[in-house]
Coordinates of C-alpha atoms and ligand atoms in Angstrom, one line a residue:
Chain F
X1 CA 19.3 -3.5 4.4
X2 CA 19.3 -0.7 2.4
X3 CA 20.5 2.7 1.3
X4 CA 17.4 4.6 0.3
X5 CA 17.4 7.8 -0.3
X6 CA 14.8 10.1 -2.0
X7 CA 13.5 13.9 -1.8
X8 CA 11.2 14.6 0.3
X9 CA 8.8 18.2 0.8
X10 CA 12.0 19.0 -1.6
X11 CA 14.8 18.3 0.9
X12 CA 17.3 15.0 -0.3
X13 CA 16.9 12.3 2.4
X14 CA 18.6 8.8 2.6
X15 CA 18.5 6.2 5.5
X16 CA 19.6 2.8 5.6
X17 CA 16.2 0.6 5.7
X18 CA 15.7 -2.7 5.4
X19 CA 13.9 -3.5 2.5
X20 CA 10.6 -4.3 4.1
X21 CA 9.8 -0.5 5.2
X22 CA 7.0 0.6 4.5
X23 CA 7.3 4.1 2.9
X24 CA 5.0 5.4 5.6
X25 CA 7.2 4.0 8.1
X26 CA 10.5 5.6 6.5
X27 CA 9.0 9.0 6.7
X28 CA 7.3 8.5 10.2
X29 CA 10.1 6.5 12.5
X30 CA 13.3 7.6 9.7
X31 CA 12.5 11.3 9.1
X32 CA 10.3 12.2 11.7
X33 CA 7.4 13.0 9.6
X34 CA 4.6 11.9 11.6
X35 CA 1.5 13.5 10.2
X36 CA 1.6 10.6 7.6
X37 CA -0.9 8.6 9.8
X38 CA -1.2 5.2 9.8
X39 CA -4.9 3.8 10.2
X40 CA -6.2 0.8 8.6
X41 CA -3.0 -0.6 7.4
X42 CA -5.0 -2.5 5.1
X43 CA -5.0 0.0 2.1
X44 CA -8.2 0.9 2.5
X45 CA -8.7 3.7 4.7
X46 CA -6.5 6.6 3.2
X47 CA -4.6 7.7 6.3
X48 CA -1.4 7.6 4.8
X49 CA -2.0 9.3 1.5
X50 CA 1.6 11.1 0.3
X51 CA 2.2 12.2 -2.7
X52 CA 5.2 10.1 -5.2
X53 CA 6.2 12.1 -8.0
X54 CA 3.0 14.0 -7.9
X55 CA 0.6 11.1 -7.9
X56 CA -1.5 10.2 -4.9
X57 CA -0.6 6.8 -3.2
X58 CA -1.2 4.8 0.1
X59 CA 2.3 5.0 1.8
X60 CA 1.3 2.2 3.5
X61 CA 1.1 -0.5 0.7
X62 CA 4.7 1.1 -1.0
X63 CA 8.0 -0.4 -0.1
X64 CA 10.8 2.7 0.7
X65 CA 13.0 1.1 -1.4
X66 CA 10.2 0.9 -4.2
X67 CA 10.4 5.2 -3.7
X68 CA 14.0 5.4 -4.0
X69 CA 14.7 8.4 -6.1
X70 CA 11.0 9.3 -6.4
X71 CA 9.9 13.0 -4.9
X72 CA 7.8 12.6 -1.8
X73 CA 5.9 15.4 -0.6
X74 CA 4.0 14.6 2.7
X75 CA 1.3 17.1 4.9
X76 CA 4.5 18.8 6.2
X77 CA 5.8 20.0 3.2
X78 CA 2.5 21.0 1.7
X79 CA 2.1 24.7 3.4
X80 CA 4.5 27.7 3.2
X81 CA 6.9 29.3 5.4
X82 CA 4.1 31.1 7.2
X83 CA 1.1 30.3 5.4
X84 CA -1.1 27.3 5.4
X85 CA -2.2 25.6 1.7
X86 CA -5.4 26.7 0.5
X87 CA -6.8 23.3 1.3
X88 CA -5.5 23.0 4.7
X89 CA -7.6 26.8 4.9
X90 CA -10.6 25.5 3.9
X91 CA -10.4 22.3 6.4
X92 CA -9.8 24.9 9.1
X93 CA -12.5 27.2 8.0
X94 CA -15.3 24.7 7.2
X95 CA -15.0 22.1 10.4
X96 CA -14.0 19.7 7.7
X97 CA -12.4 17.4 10.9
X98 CA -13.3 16.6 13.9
X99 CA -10.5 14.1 15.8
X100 CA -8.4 14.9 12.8
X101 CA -6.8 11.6 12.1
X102 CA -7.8 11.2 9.0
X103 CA -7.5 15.0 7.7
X104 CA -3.4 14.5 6.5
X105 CA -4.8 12.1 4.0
X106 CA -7.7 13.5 3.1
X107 CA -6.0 16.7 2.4
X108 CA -3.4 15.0 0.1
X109 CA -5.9 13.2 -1.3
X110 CA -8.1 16.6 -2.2
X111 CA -4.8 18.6 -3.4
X112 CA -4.2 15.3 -5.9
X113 CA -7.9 15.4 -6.8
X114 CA -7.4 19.4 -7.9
X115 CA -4.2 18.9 -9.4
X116 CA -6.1 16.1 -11.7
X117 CA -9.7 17.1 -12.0
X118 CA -9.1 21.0 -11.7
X119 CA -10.5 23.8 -9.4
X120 CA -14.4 23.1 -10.0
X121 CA -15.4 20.0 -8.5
X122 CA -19.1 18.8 -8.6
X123 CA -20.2 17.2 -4.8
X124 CA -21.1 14.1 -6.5
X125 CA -17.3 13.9 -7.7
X126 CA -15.9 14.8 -5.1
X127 CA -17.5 11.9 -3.0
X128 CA -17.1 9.4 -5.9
X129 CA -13.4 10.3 -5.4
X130 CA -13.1 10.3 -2.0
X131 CA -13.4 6.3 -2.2
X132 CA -10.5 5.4 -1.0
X133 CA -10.3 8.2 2.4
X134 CA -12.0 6.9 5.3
X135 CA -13.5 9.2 8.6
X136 CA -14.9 7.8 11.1
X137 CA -16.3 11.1 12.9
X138 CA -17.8 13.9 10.5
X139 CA -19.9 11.6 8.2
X140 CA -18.4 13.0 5.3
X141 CA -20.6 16.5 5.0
X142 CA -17.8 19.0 6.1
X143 CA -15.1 17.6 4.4
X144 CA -16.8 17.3 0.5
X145 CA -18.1 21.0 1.6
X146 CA -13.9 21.9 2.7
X147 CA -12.3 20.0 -0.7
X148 CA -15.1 22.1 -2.8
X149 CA -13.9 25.7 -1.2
X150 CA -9.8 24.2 -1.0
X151 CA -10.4 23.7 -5.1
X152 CA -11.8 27.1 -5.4
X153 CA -9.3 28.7 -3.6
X154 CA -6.6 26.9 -5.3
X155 CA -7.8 27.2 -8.4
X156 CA -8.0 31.3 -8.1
X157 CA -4.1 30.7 -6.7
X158 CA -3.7 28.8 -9.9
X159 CA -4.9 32.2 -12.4
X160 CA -2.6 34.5 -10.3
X161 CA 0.2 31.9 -10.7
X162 CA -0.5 31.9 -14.4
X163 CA -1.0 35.8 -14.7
Chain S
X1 CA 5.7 -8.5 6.9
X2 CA 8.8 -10.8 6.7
X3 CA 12.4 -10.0 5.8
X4 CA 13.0 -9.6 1.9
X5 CA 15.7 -8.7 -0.5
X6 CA 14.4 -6.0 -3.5
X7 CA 16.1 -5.2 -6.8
X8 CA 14.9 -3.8 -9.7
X9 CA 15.4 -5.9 -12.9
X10 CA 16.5 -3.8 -16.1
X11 CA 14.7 -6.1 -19.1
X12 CA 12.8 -9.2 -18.7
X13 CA 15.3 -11.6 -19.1
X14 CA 17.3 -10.0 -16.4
X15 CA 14.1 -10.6 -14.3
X16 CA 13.9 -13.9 -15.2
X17 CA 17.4 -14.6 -14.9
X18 CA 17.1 -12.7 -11.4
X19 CA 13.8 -14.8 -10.2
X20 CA 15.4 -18.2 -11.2
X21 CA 18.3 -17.3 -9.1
X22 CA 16.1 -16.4 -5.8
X23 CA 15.4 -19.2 -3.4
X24 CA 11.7 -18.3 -3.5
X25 CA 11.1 -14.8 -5.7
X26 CA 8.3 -13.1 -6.5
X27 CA 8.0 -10.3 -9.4
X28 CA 6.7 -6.9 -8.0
X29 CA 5.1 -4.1 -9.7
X30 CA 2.2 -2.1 -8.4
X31 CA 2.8 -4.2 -5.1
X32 CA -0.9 -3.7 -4.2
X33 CA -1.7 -7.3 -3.9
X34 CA 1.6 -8.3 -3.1
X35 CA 2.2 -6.3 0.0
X36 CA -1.2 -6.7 1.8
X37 CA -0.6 -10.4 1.2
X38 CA 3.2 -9.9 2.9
X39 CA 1.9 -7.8 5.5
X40 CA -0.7 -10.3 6.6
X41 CA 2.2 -12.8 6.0
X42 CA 0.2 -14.9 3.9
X43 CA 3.4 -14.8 1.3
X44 CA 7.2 -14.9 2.3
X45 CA 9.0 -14.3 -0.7
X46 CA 13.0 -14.6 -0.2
X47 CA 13.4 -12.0 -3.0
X48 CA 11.1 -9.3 -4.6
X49 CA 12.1 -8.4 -8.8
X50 CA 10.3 -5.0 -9.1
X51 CA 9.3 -5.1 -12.9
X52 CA 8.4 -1.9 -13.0
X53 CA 11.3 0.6 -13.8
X54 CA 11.9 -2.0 -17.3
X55 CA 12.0 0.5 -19.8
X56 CA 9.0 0.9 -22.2
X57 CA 7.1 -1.4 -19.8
X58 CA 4.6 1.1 -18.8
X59 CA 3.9 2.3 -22.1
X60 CA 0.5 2.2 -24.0
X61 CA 0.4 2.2 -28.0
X62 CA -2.8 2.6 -30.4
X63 CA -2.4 2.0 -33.7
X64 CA -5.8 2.4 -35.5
X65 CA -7.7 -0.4 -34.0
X66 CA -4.3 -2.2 -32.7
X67 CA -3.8 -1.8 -29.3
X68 CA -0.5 -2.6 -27.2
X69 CA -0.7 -2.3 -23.2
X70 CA 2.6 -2.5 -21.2
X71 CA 2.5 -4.8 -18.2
X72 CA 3.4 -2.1 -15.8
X73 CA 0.7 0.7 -17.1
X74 CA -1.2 1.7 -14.3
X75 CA -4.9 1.7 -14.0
X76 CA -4.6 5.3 -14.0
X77 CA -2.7 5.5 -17.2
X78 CA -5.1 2.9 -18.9
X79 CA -8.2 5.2 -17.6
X80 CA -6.7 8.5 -18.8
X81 CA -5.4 7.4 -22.2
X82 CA -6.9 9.5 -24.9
X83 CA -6.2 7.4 -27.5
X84 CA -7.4 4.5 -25.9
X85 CA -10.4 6.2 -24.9
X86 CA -11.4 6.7 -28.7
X87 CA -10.9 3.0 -29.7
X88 CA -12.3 1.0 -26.6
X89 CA -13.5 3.5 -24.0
X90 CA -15.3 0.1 -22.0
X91 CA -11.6 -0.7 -20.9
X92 CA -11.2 2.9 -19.8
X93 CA -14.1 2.7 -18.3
X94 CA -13.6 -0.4 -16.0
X95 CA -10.4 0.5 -15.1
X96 CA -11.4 3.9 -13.7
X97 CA -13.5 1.7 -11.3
X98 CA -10.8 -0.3 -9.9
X99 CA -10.3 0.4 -6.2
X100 CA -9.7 4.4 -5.7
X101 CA -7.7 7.3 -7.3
X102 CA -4.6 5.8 -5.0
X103 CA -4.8 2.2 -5.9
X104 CA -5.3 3.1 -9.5
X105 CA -1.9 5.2 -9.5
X106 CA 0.2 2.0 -8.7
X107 CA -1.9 -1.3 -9.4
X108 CA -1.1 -2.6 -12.7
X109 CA -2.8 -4.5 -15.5
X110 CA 0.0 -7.1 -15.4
X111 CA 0.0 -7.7 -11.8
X112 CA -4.0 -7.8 -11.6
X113 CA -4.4 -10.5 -14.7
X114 CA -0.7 -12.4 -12.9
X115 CA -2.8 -12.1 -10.1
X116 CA -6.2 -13.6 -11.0
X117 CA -8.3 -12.7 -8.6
X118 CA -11.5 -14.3 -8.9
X119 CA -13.1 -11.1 -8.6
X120 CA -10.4 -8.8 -10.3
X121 CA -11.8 -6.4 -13.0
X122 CA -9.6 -7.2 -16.0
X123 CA -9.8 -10.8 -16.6
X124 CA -13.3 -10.4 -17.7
X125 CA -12.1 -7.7 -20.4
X126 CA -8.7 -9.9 -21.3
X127 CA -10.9 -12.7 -22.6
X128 CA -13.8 -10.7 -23.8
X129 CA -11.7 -8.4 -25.7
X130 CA -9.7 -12.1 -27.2
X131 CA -6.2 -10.4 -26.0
X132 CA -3.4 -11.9 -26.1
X133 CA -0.8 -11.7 -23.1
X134 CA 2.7 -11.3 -24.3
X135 CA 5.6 -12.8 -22.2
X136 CA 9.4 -12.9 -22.8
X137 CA 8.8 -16.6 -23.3
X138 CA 5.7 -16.8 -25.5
X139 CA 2.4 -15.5 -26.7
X140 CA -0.2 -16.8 -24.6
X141 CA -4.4 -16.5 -25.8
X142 CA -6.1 -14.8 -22.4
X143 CA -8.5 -17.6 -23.3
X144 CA -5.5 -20.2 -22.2
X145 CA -3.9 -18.0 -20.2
X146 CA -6.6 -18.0 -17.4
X147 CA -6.4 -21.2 -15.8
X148 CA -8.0 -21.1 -12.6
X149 CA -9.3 -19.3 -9.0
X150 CA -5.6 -16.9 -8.3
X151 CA -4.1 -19.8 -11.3
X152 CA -2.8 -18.6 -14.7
X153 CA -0.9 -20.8 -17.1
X154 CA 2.4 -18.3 -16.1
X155 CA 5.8 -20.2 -15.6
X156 CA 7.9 -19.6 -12.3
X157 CA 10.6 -17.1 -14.6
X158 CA 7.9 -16.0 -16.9
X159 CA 7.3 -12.2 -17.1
X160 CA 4.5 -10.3 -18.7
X161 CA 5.8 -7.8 -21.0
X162 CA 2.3 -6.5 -22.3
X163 CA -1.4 -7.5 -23.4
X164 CA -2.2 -6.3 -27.1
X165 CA -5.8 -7.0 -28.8
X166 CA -7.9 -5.6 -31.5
X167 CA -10.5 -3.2 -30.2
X168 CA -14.0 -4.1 -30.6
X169 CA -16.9 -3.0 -32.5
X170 CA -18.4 -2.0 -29.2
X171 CA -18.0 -3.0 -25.9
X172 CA -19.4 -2.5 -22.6
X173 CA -18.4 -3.6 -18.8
X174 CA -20.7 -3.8 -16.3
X175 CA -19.5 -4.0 -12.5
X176 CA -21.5 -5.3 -9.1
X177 CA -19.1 -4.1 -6.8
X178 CA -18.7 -5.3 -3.2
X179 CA -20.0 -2.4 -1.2
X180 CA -17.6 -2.7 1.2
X181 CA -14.2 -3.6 -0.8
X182 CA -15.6 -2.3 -4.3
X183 CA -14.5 -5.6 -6.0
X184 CA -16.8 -7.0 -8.6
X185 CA -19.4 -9.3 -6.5
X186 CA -20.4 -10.1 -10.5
X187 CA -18.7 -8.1 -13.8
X188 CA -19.1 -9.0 -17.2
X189 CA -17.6 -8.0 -20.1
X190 CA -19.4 -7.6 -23.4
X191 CA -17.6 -7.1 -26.9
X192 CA -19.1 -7.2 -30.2
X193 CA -16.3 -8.0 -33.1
X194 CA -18.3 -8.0 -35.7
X195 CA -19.0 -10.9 -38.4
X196 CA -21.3 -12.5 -35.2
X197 CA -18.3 -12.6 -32.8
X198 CA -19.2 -11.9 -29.9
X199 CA -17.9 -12.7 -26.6
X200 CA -18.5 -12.5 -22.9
X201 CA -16.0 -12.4 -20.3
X202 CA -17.7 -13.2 -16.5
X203 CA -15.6 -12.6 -13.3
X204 CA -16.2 -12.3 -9.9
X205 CA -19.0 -14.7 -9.5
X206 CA -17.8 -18.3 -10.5
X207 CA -15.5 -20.2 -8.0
X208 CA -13.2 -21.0 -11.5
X209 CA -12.4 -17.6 -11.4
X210 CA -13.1 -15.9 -15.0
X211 CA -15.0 -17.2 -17.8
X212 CA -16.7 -16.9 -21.0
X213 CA -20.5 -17.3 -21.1
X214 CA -21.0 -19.1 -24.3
X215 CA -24.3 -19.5 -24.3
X216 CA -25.0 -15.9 -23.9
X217 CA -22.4 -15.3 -26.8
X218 CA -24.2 -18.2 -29.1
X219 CA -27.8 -15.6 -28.2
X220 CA -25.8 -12.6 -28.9
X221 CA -24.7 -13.8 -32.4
X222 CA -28.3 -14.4 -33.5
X223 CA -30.1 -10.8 -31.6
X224 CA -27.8 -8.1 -29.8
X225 CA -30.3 -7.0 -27.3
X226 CA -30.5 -7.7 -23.8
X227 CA -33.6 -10.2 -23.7
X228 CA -31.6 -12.3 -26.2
X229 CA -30.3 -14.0 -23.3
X230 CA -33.7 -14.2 -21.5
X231 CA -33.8 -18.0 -22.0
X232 CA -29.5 -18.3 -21.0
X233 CA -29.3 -20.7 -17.9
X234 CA -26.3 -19.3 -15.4
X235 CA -25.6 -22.5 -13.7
X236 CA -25.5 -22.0 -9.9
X237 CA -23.5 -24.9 -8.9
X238 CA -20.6 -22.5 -10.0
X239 CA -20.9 -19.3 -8.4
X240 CA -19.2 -18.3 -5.2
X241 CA -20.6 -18.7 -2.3
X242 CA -19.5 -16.8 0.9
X243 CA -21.2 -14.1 3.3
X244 CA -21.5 -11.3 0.3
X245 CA -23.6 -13.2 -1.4
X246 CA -25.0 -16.9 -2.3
X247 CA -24.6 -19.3 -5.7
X248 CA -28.3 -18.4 -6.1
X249 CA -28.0 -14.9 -6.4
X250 CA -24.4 -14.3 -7.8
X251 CA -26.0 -16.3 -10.6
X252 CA -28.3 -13.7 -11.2
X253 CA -26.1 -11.2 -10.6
X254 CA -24.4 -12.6 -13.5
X255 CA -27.1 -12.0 -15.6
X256 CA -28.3 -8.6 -14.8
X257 CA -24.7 -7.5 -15.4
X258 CA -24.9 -8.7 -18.8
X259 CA -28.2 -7.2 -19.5
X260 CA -26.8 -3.6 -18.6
X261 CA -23.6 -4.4 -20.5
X262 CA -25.5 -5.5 -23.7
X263 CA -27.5 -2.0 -23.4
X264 CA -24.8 -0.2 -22.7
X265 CA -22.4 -1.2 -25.5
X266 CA -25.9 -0.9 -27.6
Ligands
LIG1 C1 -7.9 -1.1 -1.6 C2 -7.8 -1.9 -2.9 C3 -8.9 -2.1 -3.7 C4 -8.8 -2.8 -4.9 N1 -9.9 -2.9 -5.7 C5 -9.8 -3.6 -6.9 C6 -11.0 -3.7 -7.7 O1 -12.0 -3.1 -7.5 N2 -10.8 -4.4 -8.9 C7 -9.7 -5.1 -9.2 O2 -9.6 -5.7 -10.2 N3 -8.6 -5.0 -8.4 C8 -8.6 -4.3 -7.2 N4 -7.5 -4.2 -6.4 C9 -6.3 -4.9 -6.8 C10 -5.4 -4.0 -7.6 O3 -5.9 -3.7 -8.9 C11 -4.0 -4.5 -7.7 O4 -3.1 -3.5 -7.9 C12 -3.8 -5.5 -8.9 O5 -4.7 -6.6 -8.8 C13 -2.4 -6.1 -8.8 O6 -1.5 -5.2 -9.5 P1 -0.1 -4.8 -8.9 O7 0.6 -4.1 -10.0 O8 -0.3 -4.0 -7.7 O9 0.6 -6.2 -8.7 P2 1.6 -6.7 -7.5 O10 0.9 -6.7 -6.2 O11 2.9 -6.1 -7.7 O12 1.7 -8.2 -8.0 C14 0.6 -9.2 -7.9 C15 1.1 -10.5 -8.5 O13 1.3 -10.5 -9.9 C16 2.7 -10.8 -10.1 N5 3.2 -9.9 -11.2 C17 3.1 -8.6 -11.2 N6 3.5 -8.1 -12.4 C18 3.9 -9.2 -13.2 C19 4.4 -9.3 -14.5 N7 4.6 -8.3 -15.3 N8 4.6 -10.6 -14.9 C20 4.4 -11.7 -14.1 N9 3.9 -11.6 -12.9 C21 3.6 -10.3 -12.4 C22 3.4 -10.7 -8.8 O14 4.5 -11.5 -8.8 C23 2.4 -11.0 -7.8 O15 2.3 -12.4 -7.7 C24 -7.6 -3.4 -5.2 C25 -6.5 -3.3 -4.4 C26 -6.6 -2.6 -3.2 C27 -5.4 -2.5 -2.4

């Protein structure tokens, strides 16, 4: 067992794990964060996509204790008080789901694909970079179409912010 | 996965000195072959030694053509890195093609050539590129280092600290990758030193894991050009064999890999 404790969505958080939890597991069973899904468990399918210290990663093949002290942000945190995040708009506004399972991940996934490649993403990037984010329903069209409008709209966010 | 006991080590002889004292340790860093291999329980380790919050372990130095590449850099940093990018863009280049944008933000180099995975990406470069893997026991030629399918010449308490090499001339990698798990079905690695030295790192396709085609890099020597090695015999008794593909055609695999990589690195 251990004390781990690390911010998450910007809140401190600690819980005494054992050292085999999985971060996805800390943040779904520990802190009640349950849009982190788990789907293939197998690091391949992108379902559990949270963000450690700003970098996209598979909560599912990271340790909690290998996050200790990190900054977590999960799909909970990533909207305001009363306003979704631009990319969760554009998944809204563009079918980009259909059951949604996948969509937490995907979403965390596009913001770290923004935050790296910038506001105008080509569809041939996009795709090449959703690699690791697997659906099962929508065949892919709606979601490269949402991610291309969520950059856009983040990236006009992003001149406000800077003006 | 079974029960475990983590700590982070501080230097590398406090990881050592940390695994010799573990019943049955294992280092950590990226923990993205580790932990699928723990979760499937195909490894028990009494004691995981993350490796990865050493300082300076992470860190990548250029130096005109002398390049230095911490143990714990992820595939991410080794993609991004400007300054590598202007000495040896191949190795940039293959490892922006290793798994996706996630795996690439915690797999490391050391834990991929630790590792050896007969179809891992780096190995190919490591020997192609002559690099040598630095440990906090000893210096160890990636030619020597490489020992075998998932087998390196590692001891139990040996940790790597980082891989240096001279960048090439030119250099090229060309991938086949598994359509369904994006490992390399058949990768090689082509770097031209100069003064004739050229050298060829395979992986993916033989069932020794990584190795250097000699006979393409004797054909090289004599005519850079991709039909150089028109008349270079892959031996098929060899490759790997399983449901993604036979000897027969890993074999050509190999060479149609080397072709484009020849091209590419022109
Ligand atoms: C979905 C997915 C796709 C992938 N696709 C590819 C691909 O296309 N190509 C490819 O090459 N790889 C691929 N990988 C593997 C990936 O690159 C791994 O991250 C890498 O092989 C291991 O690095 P790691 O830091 O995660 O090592 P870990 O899992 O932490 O460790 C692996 C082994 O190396 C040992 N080790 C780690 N660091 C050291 C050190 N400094 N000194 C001594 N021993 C050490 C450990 O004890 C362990 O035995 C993929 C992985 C996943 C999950």
């Amino acid at each position: 067992m251990a004390k781990v404790e690390m911010t998450v969505n910007g809140r401190m958080t600690s819980a005494n794990v054992e050292d085999r939890t999985l971060l996805v597991d800390y943040l779904r069973e520990e802190k009640n964060l349950t849009g982190t899904h788990v789907g293939c468990d197998t690091s391949q399918c992108g379902a559990c996509v949270v963000h450690v210290d700003g970098k996209a990663v598979k909560s599912c093949t990271v340790l909690a204790v290998q996050a200790a002290g990190s900054d977590v942000r999960t799909i909970e945190g990533l909207a305001g008080d009363d306003q979704l995040h631009p990319m969760q708009e554009a998944f809204r506004n563009n079918h980009g789901l259909q059951c949604g399972f996948c969509t937490p991940g995907m979403i965390m996934s596009a913001v770290d694909m923004v935050n790296r490649l910038g506001p105008k993403l080509s569809e041939a990037t996009i795709r090449a970079e959703l690699e690791g984010n697997i659906c099962r329903c929508t065949g892919y069209h709606n979601i490269v179409k949402s991610i291309a409008a969520g950059a856009k709209a983040m990236g006009k966010g992003m001149k406000k912010a800077a003006e | 996965m079974y029960d475990t006991t983590y700590t982070r080590a501080k230097d590398a002889s406090d990881a050592a000195k940390k695994m010799r004292a573990a019943e049955d340790g294992q280092f950590i860093a990226g923990g993205h072959t580790l932990l699928p291999t723990m979760k499937q329980r195909l490894a028990a380790p009494s004691d995981l030694i993350d490796i990865s919050h050493i300082k300076g372990m992470a860190d990548i130095s250029v130096s005109r053509k002398d390049v230095t590449i911490g143990a714990a850099a992820t595939h991410a940093s080794v993609a991004n890195h400007s300054k590598l990018m202007k000495v040896c863009p191949s190795l940039c280049e293959l490892a922006s093609h290793i798994g996706d944008p996630a795996v690439r933000n915690r797999g490391t180099i050391g834990g991929s050539i630790a590792n050896n995975d007969p179809a891992a990406d780096y190995p190919a470069a490591m020997v192609a590129l002559g690099a040598t893997i630095v440990t906090n026991k000893r210096k160890i030629r990636a030619d020597r280092f490489f020992t075998g399918m998932f087998e390196t010449s590692l001891k139990e308490d040996e940790v790597i600290k980082a891989v240096t090499f001279k960048a090439p001339k030119s250099g090229a990698y060309a991938k086949f990758p598994n359509p369904a798990s994006r490992y390399a079905m058949a990768g090689v690695y082509v770097a031209d030193h100069g003064k004739k030295d050229i050298r060829v790192g395979v992986t993916g396709a033989s069932s020794g894991g990584v190795y250097r085609a000699k006979n393409m890099e004797k054909a090289l020597a004599k005519d850079f050009s991709a039909d150089a090695i028109d008349g270079c015999k892959v031996d098929e008794g060899d490759m790997l064999s399983d449901i993604h593909g036979s000897a027969a055609y890993r074999a050509n695999l190999v060479k149609v890999m080397a072709k484009r990589a020849i091209a590419a690195a022109g």
